[in-house]
PDB file of C-alpha atoms in Angstrom:
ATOM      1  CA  UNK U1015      56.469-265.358 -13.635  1.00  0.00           C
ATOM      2  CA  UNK U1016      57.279-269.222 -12.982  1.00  0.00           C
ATOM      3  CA  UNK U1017      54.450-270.300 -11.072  1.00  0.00           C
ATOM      4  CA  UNK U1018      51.602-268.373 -12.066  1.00  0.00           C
ATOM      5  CA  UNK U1019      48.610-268.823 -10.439  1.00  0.00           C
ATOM      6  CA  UNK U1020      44.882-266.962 -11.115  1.00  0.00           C
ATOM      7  CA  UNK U1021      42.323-267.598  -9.441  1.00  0.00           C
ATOM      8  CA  UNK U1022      38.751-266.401  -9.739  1.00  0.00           C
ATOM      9  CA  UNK U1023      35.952-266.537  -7.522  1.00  0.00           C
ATOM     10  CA  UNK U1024      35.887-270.187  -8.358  1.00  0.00           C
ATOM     11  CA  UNK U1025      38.669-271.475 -10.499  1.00  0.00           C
ATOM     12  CA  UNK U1026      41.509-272.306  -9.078  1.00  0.00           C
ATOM     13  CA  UNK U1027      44.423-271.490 -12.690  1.00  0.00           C
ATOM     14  CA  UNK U1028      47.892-273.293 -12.047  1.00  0.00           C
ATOM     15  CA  UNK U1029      50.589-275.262 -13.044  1.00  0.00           C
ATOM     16  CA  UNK U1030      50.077-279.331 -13.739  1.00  0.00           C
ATOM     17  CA  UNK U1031      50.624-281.457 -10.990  1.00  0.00           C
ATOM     18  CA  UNK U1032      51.093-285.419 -10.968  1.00  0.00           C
ATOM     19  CA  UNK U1033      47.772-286.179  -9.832  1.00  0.00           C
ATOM     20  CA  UNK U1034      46.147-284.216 -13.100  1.00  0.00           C
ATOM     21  CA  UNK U1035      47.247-286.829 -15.300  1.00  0.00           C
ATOM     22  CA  UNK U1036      45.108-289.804 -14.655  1.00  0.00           C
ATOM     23  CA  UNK U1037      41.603-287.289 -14.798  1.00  0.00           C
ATOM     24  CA  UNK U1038      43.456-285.577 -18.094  1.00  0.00           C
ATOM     25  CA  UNK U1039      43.983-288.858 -19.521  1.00  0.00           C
ATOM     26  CA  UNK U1040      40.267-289.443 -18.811  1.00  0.00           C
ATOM     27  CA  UNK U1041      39.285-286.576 -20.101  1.00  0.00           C
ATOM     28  CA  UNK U1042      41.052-286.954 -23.309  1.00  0.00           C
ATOM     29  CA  UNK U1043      39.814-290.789 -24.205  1.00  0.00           C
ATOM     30  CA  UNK U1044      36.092-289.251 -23.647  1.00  0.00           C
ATOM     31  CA  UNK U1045      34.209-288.678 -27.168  1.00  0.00           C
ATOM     32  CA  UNK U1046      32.054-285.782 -25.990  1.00  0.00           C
ATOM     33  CA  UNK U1047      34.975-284.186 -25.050  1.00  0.00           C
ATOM     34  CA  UNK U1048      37.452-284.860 -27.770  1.00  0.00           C
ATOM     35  CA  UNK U1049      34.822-284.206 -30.650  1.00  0.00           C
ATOM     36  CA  UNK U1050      35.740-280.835 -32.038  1.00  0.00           C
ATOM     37  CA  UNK U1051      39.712-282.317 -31.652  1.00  0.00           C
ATOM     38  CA  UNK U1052      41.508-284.898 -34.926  1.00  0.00           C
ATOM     39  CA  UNK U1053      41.349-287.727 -32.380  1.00  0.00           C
ATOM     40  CA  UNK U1054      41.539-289.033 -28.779  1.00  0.00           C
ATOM     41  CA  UNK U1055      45.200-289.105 -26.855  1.00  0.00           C
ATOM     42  CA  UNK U1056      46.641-292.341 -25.912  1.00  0.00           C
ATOM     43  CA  UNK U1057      47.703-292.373 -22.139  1.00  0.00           C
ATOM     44  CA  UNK U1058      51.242-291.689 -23.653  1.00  0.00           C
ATOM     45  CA  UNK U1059      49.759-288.997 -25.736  1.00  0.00           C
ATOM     46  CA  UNK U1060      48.335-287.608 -22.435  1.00  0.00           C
ATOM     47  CA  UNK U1061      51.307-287.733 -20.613  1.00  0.00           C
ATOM     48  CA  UNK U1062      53.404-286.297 -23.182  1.00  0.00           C
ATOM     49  CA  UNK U1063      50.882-283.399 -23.612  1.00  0.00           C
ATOM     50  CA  UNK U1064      50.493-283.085 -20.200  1.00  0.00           C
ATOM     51  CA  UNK U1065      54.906-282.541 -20.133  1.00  0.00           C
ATOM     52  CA  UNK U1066      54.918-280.296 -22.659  1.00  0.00           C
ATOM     53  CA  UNK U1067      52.406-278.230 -21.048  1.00  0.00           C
ATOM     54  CA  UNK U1068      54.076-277.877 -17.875  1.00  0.00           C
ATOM     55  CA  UNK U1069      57.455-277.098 -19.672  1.00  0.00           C
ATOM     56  CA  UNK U1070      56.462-274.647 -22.012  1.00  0.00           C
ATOM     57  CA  UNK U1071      54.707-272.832 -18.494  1.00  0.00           C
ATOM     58  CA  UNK U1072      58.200-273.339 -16.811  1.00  0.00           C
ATOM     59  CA  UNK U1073      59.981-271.634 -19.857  1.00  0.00           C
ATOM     60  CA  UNK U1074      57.407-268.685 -20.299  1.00  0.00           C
ATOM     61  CA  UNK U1075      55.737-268.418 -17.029  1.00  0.00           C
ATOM     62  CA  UNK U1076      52.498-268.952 -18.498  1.00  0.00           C
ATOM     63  CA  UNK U1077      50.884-271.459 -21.367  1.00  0.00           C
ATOM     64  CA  UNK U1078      48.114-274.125 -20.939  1.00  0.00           C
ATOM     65  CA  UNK U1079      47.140-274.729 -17.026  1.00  0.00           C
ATOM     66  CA  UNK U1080      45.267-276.717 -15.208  1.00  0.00           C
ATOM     67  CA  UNK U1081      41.943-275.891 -14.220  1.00  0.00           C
ATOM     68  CA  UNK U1082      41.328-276.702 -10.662  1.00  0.00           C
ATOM     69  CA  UNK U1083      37.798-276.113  -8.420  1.00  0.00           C
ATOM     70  CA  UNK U1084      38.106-274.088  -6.005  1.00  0.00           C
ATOM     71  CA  UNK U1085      35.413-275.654  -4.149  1.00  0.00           C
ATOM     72  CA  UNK U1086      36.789-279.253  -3.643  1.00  0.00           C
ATOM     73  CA  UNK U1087      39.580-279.426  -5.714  1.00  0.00           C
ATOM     74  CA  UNK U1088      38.504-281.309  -8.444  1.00  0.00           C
ATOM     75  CA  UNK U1089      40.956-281.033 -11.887  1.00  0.00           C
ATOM     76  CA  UNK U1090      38.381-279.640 -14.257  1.00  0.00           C
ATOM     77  CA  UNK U1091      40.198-279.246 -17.276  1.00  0.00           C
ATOM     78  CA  UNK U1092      43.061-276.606 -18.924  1.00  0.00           C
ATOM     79  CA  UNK U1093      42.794-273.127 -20.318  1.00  0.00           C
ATOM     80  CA  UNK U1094      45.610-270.383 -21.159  1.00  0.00           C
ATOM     81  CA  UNK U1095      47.755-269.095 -24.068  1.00  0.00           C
ATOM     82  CA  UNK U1096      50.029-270.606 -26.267  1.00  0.00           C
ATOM     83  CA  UNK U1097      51.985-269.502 -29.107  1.00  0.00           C
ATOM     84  CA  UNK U1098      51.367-270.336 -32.697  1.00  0.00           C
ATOM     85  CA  UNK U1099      53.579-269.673 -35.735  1.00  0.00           C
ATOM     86  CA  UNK U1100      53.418-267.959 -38.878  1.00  0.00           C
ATOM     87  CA  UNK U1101      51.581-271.314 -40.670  1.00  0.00           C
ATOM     88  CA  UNK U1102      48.465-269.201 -39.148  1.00  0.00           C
ATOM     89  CA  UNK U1103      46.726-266.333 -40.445  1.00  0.00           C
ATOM     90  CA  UNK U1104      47.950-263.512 -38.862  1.00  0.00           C
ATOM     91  CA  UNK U1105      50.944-265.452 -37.281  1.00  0.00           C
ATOM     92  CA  UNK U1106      52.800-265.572 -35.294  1.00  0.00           C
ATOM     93  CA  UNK U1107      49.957-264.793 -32.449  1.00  0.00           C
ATOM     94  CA  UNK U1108      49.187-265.668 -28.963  1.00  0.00           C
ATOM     95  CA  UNK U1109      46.102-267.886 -28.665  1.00  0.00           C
ATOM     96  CA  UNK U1110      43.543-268.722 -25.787  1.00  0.00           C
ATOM     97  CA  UNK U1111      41.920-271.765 -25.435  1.00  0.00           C
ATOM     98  CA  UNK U1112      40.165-274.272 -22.928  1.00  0.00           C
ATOM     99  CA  UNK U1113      39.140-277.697 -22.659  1.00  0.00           C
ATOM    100  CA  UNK U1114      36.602-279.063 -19.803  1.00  0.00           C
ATOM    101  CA  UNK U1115      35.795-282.425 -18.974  1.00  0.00           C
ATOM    102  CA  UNK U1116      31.830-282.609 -19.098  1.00  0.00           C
ATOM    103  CA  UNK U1117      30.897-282.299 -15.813  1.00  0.00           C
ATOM    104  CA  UNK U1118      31.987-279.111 -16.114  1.00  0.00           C
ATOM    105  CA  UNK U1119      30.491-277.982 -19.303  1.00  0.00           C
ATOM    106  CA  UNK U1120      27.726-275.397 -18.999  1.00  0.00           C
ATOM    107  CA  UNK U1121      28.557-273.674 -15.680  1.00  0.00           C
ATOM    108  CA  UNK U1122      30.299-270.996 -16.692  1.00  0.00           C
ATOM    109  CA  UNK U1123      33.494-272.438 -15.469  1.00  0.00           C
ATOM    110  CA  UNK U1124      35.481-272.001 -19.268  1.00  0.00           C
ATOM    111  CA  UNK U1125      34.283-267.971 -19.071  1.00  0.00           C
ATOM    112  CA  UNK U1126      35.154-267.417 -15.937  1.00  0.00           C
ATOM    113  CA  UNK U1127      38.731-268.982 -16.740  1.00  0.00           C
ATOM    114  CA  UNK U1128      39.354-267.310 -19.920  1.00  0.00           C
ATOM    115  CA  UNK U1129      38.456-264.116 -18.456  1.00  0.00           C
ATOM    116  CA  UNK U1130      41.194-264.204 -16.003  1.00  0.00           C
ATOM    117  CA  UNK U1131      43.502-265.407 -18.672  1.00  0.00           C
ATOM    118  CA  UNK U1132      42.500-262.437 -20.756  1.00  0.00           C
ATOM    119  CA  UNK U1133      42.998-260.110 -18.056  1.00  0.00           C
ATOM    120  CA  UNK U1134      46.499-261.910 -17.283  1.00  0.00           C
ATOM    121  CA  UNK U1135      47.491-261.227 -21.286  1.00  0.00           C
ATOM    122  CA  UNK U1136      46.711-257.743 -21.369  1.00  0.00           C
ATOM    123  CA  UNK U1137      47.786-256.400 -17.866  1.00  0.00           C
ATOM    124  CA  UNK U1138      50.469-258.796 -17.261  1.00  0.00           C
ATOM    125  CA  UNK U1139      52.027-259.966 -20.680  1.00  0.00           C
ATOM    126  CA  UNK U1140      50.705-256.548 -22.178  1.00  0.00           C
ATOM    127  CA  UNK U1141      49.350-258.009 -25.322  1.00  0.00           C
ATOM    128  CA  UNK U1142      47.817-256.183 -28.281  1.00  0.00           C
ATOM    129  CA  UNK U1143      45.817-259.037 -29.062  1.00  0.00           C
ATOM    130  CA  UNK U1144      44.987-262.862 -28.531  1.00  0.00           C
ATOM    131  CA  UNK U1145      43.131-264.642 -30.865  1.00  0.00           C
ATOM    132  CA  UNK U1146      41.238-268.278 -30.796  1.00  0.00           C
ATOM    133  CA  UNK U1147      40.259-270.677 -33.214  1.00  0.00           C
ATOM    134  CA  UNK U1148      38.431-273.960 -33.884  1.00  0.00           C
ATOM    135  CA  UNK U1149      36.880-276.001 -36.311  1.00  0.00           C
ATOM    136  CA  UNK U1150      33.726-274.164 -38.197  1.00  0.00           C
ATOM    137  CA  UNK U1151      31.382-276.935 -36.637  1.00  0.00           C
ATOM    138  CA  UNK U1152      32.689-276.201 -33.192  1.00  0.00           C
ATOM    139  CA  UNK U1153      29.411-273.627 -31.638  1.00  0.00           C
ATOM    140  CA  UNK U1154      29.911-273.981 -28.072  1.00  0.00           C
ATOM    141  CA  UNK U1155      33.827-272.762 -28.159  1.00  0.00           C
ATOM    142  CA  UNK U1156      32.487-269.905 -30.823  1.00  0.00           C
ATOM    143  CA  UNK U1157      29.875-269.177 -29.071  1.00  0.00           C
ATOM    144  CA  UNK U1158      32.445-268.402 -25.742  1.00  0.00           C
ATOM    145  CA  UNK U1159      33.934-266.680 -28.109  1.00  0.00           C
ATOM    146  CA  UNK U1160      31.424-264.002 -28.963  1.00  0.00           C
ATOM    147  CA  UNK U1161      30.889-263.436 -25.251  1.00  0.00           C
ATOM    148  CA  UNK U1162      34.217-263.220 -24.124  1.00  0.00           C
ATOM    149  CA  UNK U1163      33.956-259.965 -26.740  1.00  0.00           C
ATOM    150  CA  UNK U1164      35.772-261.791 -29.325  1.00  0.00           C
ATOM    151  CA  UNK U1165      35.544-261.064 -32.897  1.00  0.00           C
ATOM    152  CA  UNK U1166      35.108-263.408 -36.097  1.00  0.00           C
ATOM    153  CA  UNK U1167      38.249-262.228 -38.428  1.00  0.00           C
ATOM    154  CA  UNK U1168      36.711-263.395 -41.174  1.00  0.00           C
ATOM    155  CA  UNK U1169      39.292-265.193 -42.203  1.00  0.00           C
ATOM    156  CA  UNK U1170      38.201-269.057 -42.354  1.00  0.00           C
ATOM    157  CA  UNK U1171      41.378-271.185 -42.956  1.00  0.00           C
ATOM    158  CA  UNK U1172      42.852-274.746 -42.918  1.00  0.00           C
ATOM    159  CA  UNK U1173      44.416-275.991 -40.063  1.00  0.00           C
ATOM    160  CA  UNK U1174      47.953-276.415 -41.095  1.00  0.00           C
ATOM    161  CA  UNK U1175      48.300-280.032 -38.962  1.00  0.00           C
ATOM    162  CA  UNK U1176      45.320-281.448 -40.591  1.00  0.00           C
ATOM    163  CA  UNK U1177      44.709-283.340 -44.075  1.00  0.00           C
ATOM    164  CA  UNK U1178      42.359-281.052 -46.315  1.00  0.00           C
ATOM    165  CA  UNK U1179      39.790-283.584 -46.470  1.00  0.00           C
ATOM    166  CA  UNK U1180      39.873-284.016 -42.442  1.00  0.00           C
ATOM    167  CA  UNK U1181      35.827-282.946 -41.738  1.00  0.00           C
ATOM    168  CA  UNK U1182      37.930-280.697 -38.782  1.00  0.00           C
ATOM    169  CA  UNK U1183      40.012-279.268 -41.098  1.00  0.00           C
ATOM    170  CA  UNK U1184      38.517-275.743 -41.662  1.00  0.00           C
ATOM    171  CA  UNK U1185      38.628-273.766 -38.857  1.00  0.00           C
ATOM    172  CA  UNK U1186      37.981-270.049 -38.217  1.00  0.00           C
ATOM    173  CA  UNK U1187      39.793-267.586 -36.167  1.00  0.00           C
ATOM    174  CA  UNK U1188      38.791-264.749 -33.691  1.00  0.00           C
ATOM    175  CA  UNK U1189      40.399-262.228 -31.948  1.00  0.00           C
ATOM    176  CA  UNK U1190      40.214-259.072 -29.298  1.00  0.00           C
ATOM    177  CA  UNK U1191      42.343-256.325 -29.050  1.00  0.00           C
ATOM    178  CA  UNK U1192      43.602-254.929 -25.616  1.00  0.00           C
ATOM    179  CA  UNK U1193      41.381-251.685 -26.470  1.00  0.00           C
ATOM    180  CA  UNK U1194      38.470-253.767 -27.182  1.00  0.00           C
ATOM    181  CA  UNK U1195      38.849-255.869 -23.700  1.00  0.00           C
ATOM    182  CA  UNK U1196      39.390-252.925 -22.395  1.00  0.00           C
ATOM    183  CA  UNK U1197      35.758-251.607 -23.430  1.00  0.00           C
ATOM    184  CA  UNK U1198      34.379-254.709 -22.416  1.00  0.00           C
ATOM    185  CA  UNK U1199      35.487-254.801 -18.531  1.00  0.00           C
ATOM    186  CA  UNK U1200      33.403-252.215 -18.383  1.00  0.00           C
ATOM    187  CA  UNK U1201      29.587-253.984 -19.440  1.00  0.00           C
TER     188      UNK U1201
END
């Protein structure tokens, strides 16, 4: 599965290439962008993130791509699964998740993604579930949430890499079963 790439009718889902970094890196110093996230990245934080990314997609054949439009090209963003441990409720699971640089925001685009990466978990990696989380004050990424057919588990926690008195540190966590995706494709 090295290689992976999705596409929809248009997002372009693929592995990192050099030229992401420098709009990443932008991405990642803006404040509208980073607000829901402990802090903005450094341009070493960037490129590290941005390595780790692409390694963890070489290992698995999958993780967090880039975002590309098909249109012109442009680097939008990332979205795919990643792996958490056992410090999570209900871990170890398979998460989604997505982050767009503004320009992008309110288009669609993240749906549209994380749609294809559902489908991609559940035919392809043949998941029984993938779950998401975020930071309670975090709407827009709970609202995608809710219409990607994802459900509220209830389950409100701490995030495990953040001090308790962080204002981020309570998050909440969703999740969709391959039945319940399933029953969705067909709305």
């Amino acid at each position: 599965m090295t290689g992976v790439v999705l596409t929809t009718p248009r997002v372009i889902i693929r592995p990192w290439r050099e030229e992401d970094r420098q709009p990443f890196a932008q991405m990642s110093q803006d404040p509208a962008v980073m607000r829901y996230f402990p802090n903005h990245l450094s341009l070493e934080q960037s490129h590290a993130m941005v390595d780790k990314m692409q390694q963890l997609i070489e290992e698995n054949g999958w993780g967090f791509w880039a975002l590309e439009r098909q249109s012109d090209g442009a680097f939008m963003g990332l979205a795919g699964l990643h792996r958490q441990n056992s410090s999570f409720p209900n871990g170890p699971l398979v998460e989604i998740g997505w982050r767009l640089a503004q320009e992008f925001w309110h288009q669609g685009y993240a749906q549209e993604a994380a749609q294809a990466i559902l489908t991609f978990a559940f035919e392809r990696l043949k998941l029984a579930e993938v779950y998401a989380f975020t930071a309670l004050c975090n709407a827009p990424s709970r609202q995608l949430m809710t219409r990607l057919g994802m459900k509220n588990c209830e389950s409100d926690f701490d995030h495990p890499k953040l001090p308790v008195d962080h204002p981020l540190c309570r998050h909440c966590l969703y999740r969709i079963s391959d039945l319940q995706w399933q029953q969705n494709k067909g709305r």
